[in-house]
Structure formats: C-alpha cells, structure tokens
PDB file of N, CA and C and ligand atoms in Angstrom:
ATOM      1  N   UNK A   1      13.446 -16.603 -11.264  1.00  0.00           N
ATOM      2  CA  UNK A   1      12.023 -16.857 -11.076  1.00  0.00           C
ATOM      3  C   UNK A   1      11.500 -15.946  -9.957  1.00  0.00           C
ATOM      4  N   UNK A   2      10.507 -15.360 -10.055  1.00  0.00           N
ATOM      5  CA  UNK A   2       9.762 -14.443  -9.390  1.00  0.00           C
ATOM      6  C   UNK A   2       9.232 -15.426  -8.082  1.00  0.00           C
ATOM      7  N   UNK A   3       8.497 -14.621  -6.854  1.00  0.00           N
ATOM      8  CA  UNK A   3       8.723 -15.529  -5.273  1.00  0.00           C
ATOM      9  C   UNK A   3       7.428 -14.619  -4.828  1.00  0.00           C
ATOM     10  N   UNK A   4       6.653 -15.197  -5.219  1.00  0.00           N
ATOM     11  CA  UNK A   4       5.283 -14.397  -4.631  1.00  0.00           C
ATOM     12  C   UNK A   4       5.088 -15.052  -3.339  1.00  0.00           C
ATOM     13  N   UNK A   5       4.126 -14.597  -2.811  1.00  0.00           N
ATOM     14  CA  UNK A   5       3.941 -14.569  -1.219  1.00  0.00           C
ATOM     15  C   UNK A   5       2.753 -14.444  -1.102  1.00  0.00           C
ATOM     16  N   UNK A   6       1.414 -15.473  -0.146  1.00  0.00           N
ATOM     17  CA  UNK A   6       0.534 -15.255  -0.565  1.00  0.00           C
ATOM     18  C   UNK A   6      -0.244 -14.525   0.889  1.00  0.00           C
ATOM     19  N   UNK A   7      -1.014 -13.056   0.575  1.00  0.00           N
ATOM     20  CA  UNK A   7      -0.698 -12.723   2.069  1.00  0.00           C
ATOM     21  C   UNK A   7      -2.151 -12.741   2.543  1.00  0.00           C
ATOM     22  N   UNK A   8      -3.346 -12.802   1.701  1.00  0.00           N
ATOM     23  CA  UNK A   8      -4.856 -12.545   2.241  1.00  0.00           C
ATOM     24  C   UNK A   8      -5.800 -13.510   0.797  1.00  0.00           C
ATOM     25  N   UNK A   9      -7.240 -13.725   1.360  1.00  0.00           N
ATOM     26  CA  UNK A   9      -8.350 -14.058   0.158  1.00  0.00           C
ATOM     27  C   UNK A   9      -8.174 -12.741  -0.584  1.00  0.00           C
ATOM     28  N   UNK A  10      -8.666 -12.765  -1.313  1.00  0.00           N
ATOM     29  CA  UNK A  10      -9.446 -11.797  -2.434  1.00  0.00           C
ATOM     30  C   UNK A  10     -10.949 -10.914  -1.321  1.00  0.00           C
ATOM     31  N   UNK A  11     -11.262 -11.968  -0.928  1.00  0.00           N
ATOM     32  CA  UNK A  11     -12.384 -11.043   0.220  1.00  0.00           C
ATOM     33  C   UNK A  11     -12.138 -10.425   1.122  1.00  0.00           C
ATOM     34  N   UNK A  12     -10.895 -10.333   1.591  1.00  0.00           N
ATOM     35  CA  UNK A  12     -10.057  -9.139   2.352  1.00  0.00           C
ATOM     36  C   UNK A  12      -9.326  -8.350   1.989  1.00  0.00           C
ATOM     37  N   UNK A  13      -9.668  -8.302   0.719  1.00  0.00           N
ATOM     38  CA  UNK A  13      -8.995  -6.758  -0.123  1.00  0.00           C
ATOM     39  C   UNK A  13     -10.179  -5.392   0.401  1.00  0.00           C
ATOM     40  N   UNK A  14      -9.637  -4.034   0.476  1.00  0.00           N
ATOM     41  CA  UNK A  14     -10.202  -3.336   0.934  1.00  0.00           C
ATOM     42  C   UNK A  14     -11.301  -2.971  -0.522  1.00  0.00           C
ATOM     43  N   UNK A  15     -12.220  -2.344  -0.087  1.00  0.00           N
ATOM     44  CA  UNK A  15     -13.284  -1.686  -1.153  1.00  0.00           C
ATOM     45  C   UNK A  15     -12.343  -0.587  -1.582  1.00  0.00           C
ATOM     46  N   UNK A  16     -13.751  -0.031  -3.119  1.00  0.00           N
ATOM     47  CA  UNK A  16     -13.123   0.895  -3.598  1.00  0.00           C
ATOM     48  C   UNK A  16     -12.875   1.871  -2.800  1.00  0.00           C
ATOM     49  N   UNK A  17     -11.367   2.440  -3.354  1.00  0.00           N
ATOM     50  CA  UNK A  17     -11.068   3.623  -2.693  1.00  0.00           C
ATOM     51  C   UNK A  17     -10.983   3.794  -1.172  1.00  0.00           C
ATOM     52  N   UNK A  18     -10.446   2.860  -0.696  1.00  0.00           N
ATOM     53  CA  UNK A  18     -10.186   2.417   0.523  1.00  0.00           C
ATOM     54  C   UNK A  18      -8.657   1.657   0.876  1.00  0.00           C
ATOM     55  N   UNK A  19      -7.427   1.907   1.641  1.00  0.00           N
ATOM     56  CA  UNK A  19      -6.667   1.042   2.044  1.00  0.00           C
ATOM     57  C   UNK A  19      -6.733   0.275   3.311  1.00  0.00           C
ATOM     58  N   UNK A  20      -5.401  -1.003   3.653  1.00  0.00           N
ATOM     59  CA  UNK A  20      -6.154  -1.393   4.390  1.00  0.00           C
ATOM     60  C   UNK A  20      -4.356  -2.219   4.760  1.00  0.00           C
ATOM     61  N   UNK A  21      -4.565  -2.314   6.164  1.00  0.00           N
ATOM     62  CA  UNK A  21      -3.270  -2.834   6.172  1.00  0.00           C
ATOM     63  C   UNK A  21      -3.254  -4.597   6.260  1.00  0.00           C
ATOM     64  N   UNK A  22      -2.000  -5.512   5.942  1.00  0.00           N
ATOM     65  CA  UNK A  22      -1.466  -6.754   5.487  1.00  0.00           C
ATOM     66  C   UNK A  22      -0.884  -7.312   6.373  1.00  0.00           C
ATOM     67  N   UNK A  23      -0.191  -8.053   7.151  1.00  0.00           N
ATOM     68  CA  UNK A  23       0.853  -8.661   7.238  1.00  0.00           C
ATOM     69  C   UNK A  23       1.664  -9.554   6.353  1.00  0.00           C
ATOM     70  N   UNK A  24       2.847  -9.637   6.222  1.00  0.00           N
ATOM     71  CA  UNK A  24       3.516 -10.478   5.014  1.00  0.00           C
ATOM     72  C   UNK A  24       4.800 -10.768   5.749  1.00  0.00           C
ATOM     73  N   UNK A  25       4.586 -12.121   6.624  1.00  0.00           N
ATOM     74  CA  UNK A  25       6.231 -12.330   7.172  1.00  0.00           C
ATOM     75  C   UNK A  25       6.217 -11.148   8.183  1.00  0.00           C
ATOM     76  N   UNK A  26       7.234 -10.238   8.217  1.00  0.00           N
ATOM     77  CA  UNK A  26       7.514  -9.376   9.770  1.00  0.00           C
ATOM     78  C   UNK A  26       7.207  -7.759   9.466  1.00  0.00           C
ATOM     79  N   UNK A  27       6.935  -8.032   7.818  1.00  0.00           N
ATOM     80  CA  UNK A  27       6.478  -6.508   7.609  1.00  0.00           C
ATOM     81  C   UNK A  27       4.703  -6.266   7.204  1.00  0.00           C
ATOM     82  N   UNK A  28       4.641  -5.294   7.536  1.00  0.00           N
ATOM     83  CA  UNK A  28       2.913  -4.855   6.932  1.00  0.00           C
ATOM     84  C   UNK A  28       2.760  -4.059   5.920  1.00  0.00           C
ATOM     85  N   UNK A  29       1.943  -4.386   5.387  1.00  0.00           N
ATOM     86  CA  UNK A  29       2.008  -3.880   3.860  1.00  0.00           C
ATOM     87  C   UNK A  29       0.718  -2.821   3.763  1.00  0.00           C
ATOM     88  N   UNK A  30       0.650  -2.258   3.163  1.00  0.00           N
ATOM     89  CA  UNK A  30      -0.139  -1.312   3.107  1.00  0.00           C
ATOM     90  C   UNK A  30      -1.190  -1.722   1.574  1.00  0.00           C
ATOM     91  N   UNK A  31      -1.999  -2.194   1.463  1.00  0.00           N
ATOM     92  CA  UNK A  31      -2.912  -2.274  -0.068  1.00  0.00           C
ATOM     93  C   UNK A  31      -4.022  -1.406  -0.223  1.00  0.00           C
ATOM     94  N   UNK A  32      -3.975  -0.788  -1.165  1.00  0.00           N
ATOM     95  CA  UNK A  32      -4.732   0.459  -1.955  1.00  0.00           C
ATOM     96  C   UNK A  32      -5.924   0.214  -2.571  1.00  0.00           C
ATOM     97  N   UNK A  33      -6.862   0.525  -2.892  1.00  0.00           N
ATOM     98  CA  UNK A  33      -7.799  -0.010  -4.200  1.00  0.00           C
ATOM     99  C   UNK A  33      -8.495   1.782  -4.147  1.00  0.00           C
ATOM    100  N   UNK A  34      -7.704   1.638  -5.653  1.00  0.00           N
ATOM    101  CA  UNK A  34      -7.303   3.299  -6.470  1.00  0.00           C
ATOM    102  C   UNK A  34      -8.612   2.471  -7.512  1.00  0.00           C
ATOM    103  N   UNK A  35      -9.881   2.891  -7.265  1.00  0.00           N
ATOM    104  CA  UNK A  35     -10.996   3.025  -8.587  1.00  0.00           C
ATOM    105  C   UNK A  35     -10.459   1.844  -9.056  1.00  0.00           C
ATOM    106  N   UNK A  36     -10.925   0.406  -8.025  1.00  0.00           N
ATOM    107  CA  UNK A  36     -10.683  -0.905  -8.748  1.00  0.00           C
ATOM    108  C   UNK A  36      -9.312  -1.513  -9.006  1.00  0.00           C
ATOM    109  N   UNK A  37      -8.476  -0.432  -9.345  1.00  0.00           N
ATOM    110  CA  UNK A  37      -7.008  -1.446  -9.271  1.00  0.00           C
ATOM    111  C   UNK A  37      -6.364  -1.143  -7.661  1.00  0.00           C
ATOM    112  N   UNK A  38      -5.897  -2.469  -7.969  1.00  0.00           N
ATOM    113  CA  UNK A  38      -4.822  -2.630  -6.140  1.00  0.00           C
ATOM    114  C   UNK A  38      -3.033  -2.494  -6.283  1.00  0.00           C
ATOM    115  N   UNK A  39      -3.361  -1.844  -5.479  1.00  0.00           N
ATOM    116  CA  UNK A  39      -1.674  -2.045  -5.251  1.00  0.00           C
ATOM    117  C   UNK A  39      -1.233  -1.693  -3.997  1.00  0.00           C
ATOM    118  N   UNK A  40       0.305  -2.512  -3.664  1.00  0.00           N
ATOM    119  CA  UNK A  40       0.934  -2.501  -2.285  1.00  0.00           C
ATOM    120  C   UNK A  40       2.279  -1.931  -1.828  1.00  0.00           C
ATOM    121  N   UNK A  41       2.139  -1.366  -1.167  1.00  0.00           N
ATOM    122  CA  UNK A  41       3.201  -0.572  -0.640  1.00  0.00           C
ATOM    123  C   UNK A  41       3.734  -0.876   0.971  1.00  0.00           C
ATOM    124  N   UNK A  42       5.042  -0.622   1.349  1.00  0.00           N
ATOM    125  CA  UNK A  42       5.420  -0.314   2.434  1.00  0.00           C
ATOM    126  C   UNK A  42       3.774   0.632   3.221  1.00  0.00           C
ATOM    127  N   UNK A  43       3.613   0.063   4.205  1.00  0.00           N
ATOM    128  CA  UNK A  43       3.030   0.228   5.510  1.00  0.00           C
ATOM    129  C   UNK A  43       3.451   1.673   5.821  1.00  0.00           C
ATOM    130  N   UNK A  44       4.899   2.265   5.784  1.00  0.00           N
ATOM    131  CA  UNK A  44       5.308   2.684   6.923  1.00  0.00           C
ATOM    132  C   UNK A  44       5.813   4.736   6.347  1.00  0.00           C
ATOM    133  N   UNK A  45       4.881   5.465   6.525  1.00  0.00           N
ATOM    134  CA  UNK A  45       5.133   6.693   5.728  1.00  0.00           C
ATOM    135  C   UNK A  45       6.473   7.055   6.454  1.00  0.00           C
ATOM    136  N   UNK A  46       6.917   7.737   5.119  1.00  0.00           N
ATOM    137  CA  UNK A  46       8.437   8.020   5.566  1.00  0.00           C
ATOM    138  C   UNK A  46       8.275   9.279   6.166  1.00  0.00           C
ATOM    139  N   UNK A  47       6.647  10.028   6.540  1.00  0.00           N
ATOM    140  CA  UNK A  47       7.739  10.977   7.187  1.00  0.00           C
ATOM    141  C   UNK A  47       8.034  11.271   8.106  1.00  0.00           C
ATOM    142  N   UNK A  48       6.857  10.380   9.280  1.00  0.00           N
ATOM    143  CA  UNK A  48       7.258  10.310  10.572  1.00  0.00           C
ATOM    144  C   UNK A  48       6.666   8.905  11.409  1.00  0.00           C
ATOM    145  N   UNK A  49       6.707   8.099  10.185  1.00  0.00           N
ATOM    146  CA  UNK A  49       6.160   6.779  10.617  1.00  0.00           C
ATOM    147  C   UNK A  49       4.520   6.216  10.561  1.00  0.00           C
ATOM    148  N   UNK A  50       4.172   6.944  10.217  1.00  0.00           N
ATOM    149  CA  UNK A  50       2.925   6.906  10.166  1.00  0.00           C
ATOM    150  C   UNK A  50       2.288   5.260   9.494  1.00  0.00           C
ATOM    151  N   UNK A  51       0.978   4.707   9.537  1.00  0.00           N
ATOM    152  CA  UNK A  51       0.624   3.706   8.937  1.00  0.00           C
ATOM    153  C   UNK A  51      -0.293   3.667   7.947  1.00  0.00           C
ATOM    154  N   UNK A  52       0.411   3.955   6.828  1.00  0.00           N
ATOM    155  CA  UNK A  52      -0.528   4.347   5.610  1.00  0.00           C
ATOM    156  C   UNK A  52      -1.833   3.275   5.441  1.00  0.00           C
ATOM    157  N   UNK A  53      -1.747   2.225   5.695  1.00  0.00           N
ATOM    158  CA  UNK A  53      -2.900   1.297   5.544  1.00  0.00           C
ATOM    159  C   UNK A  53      -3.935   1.940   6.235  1.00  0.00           C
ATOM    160  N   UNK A  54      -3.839   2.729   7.501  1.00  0.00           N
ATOM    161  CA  UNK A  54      -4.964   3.437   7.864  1.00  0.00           C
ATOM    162  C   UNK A  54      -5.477   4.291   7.321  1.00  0.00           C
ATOM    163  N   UNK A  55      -5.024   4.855   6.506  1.00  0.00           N
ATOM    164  CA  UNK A  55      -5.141   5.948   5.864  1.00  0.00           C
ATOM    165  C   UNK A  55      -6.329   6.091   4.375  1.00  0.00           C
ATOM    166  N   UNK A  56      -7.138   7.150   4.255  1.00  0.00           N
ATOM    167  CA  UNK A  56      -8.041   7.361   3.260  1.00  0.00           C
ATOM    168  C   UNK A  56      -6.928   7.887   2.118  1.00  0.00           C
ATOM    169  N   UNK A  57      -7.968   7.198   0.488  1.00  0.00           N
ATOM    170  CA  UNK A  57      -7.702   7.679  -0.413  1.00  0.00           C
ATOM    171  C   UNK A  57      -8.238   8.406  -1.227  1.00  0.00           C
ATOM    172  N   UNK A  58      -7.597   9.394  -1.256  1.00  0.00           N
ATOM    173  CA  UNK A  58      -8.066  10.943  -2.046  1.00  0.00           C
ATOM    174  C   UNK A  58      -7.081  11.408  -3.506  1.00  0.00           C
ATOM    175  N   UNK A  59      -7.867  11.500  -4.568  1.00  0.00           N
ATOM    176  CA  UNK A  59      -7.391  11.601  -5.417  1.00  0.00           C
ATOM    177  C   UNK A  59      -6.446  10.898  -6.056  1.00  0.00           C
ATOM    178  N   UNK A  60      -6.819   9.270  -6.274  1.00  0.00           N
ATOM    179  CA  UNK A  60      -5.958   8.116  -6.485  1.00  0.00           C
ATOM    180  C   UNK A  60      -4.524   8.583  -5.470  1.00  0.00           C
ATOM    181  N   UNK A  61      -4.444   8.921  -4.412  1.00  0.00           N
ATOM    182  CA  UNK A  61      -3.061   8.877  -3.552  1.00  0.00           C
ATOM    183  C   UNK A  61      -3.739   8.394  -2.348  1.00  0.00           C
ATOM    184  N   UNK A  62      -3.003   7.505  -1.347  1.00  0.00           N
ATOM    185  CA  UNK A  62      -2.773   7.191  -0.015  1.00  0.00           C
ATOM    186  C   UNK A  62      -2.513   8.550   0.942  1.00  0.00           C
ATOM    187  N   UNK A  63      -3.695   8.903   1.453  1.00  0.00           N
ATOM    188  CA  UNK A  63      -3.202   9.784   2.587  1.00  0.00           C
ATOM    189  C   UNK A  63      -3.110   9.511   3.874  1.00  0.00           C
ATOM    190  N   UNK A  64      -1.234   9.757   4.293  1.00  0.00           N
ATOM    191  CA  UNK A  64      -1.015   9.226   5.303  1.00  0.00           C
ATOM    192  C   UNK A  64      -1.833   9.902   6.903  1.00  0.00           C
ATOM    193  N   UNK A  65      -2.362   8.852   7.535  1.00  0.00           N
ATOM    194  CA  UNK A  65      -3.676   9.346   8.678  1.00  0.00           C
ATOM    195  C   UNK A  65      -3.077  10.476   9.722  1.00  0.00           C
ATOM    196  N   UNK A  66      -1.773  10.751   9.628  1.00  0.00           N
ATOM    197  CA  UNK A  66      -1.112  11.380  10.817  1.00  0.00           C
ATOM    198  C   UNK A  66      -0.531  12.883  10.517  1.00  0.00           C
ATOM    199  N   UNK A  67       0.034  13.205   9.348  1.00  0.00           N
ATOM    200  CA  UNK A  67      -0.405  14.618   8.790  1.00  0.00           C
ATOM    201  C   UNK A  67      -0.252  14.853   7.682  1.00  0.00           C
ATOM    202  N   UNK A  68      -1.186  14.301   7.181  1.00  0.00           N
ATOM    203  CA  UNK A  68      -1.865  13.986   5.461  1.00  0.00           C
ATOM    204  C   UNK A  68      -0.991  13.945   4.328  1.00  0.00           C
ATOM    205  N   UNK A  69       0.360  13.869   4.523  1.00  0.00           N
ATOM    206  CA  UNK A  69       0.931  13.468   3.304  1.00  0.00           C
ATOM    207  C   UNK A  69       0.538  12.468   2.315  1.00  0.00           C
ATOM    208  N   UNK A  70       0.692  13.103   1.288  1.00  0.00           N
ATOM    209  CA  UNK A  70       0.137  11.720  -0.036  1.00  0.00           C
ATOM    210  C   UNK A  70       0.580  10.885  -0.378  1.00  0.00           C
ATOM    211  N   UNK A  71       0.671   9.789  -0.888  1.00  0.00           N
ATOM    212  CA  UNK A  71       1.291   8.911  -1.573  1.00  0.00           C
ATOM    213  C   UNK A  71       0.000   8.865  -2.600  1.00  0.00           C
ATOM    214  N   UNK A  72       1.484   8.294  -3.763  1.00  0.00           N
ATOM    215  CA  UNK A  72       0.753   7.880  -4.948  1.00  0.00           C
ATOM    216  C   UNK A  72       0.914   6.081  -5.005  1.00  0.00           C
ATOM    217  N   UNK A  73      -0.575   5.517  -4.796  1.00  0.00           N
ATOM    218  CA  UNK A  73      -0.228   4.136  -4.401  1.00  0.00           C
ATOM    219  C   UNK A  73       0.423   3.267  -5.858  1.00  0.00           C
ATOM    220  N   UNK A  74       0.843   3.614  -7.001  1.00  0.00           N
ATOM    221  CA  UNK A  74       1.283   3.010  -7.949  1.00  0.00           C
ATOM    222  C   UNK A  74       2.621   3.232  -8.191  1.00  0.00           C
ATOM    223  N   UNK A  75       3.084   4.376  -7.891  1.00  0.00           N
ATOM    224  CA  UNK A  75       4.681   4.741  -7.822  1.00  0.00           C
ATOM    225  C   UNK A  75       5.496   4.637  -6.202  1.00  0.00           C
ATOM    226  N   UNK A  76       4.405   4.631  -5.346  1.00  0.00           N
ATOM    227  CA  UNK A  76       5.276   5.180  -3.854  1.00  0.00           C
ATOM    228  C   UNK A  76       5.451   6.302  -3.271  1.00  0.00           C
ATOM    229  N   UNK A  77       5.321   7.617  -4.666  1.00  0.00           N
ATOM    230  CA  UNK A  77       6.190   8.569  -4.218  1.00  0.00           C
ATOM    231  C   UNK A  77       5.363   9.465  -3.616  1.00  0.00           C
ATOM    232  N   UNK A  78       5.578  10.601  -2.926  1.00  0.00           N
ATOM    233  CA  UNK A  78       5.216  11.364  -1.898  1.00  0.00           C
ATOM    234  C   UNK A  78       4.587  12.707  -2.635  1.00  0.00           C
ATOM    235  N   UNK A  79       3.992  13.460  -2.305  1.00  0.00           N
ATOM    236  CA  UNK A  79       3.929  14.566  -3.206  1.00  0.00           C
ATOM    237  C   UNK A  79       4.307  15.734  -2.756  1.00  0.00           C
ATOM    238  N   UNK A  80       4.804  15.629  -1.311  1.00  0.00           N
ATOM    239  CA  UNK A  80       4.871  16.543  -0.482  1.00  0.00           C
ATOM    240  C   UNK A  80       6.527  16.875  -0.441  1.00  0.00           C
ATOM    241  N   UNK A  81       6.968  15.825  -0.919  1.00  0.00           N
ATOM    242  CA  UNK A  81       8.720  15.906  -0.844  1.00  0.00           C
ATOM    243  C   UNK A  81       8.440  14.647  -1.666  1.00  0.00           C
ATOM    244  N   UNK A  82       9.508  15.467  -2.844  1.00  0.00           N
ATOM    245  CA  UNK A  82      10.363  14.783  -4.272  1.00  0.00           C
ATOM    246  C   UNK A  82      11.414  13.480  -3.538  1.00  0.00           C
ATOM    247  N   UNK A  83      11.901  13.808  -2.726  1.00  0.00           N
ATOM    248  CA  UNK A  83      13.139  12.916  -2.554  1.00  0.00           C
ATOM    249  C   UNK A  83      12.528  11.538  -1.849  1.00  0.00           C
ATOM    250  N   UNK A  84      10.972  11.223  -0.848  1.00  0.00           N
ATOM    251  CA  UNK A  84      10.438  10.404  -0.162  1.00  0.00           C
ATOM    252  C   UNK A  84       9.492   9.560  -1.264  1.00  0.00           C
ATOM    253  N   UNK A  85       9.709   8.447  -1.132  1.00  0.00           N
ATOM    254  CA  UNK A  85       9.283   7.188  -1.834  1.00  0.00           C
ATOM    255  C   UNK A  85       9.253   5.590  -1.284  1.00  0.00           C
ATOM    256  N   UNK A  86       7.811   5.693  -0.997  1.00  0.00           N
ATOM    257  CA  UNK A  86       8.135   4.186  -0.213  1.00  0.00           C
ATOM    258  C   UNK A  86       8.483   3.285  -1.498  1.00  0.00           C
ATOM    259  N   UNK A  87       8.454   1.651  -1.232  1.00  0.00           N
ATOM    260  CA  UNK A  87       8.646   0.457  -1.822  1.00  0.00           C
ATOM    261  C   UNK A  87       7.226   0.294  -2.685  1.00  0.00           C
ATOM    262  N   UNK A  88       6.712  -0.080  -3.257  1.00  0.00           N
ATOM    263  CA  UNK A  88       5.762  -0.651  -3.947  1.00  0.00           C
ATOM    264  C   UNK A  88       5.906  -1.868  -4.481  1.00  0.00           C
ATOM    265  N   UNK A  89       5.401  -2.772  -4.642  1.00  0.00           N
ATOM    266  CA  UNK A  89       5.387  -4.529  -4.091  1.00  0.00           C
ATOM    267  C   UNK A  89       4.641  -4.862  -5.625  1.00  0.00           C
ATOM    268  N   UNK A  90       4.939  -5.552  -6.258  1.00  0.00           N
ATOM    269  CA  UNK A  90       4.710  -6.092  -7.587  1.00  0.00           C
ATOM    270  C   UNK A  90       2.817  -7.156  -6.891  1.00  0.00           C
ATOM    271  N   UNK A  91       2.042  -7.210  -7.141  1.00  0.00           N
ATOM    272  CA  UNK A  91       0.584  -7.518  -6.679  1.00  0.00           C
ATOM    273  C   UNK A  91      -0.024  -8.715  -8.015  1.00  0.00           C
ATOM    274  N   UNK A  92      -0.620  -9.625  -7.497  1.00  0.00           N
ATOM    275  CA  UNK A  92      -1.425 -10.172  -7.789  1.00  0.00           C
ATOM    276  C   UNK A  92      -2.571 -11.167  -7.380  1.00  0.00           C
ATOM    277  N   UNK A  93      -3.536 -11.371  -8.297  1.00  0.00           N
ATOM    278  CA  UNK A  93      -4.414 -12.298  -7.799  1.00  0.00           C
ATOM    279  C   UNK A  93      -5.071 -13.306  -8.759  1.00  0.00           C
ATOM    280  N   UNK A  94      -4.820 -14.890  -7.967  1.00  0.00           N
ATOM    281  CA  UNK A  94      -4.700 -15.883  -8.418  1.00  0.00           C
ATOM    282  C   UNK A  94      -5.545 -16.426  -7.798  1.00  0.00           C
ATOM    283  N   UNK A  95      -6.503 -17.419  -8.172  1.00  0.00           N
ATOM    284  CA  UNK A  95      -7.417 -18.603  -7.607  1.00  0.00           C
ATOM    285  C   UNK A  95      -7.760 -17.822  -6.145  1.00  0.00           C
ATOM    286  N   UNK A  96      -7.850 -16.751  -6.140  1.00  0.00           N
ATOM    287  CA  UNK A  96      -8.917 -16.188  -5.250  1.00  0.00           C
ATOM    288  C   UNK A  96      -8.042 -15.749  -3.820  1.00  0.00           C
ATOM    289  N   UNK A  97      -6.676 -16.077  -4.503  1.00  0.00           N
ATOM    290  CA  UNK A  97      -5.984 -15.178  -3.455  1.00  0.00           C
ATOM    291  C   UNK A  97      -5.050 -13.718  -3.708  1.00  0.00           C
ATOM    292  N   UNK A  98      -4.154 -13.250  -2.797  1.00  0.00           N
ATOM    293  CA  UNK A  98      -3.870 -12.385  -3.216  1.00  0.00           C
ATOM    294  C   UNK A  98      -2.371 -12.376  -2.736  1.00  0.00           C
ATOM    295  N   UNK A  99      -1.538 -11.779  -4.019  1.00  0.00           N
ATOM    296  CA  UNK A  99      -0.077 -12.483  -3.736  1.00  0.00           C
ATOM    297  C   UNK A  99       1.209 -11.231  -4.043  1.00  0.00           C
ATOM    298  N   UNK A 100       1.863 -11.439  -3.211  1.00  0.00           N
ATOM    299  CA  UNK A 100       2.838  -9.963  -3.660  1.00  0.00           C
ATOM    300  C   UNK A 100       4.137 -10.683  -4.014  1.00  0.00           C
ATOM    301  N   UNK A 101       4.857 -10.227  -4.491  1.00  0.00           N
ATOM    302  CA  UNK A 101       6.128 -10.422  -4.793  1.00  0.00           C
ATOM    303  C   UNK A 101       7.142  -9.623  -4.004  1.00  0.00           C
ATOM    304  N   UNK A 102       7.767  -9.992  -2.733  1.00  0.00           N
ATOM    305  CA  UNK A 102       8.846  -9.323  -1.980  1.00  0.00           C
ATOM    306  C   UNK A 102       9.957  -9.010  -1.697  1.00  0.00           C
TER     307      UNK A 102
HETATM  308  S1  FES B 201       3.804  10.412   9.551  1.00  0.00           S
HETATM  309 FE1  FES B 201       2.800  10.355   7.660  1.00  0.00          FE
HETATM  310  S2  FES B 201       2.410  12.404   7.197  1.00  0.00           S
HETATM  311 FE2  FES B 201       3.517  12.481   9.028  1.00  0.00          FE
END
C-alpha cells in the first residue's frame, strides 16, 4: 500500500510556472507548476547544493537559482550533466490538500 504524506493546502501550491519550496518530515521538497501540472522533487540541486524551490521555471525545467542548471521537474534529470538526477516524489491532490508519496 502506497504512504502518502500530506505536506501543504492546495492554496499553497505555487502559481503557474513558478516553484516553491515544502517541508515534509526533515526534508524539503521542491514543487513545480510546469503550465498547470505539479510535481515534486528533492529540494537539493546536485550540483552544488543549491535550493531548487527557489528557483524560476524556464522552459518546463526548474532552474537551479545558484548557477542555472536545469532540471526537468517530471523526470529529475539535469540537462547539464546526463549522469545528475534528483528524486521526484509521486504527487497528489485530495480534498484540497496536497500529498506526496515518500
Ligand atoms: S548549485 Fe545548482 S546549479 Fe550550482
């Protein structure tokens, strides 16, 4: 059985095309809204730590605020280096909240 986690309302999801950072338990999550759909990722850019939740989105990717690496907020992966891929967090929303699976 799947173990969702419920981490914000629905009214603290970021606007379009905007991320925005979470807390969930001891980690922060990073949530996207790519042209209406959401999705959540590790917080934490792999390439020098950076906090992607701060970060603007350009061209459906997460750009990390510290030296613009991309993420693609539906896969994780980096565009800048093949081998870097954060976590991406299974997302939903129920009775007006908003729930990840961790
Ligand atoms: S820490 Fe994210 S691009 Fe450098």
């Amino acid at each position: 059985m799947s173990d969702y986690t419920k981490i914000a309302p629905t009214s603290d999801l970021p606007l379009a095309n905007e991320a925005k950072e979470f807390l969930c338990g001891s980690k922060t999550i990073c949530i996207a809204n790519v042209n209406g759909t959401y999705s959540a990722m590790d917080n934490i850019c792999l390439h020098r730590g950076g906090p992607l939740g701060q970060g603007m989105i350009e061209n459906g990717k997460v750009i990390c605020p510290w030296h613009g690496w991309a993420w693609d907020a539906q896969t994780g992966q980096a565009s800048q280096d093949s081998r870097a891929k954060v976590t991406v967090y299974p997302l939903k929303i129920e009775n007006g909240d908003v729930l990840l699976e961790m």
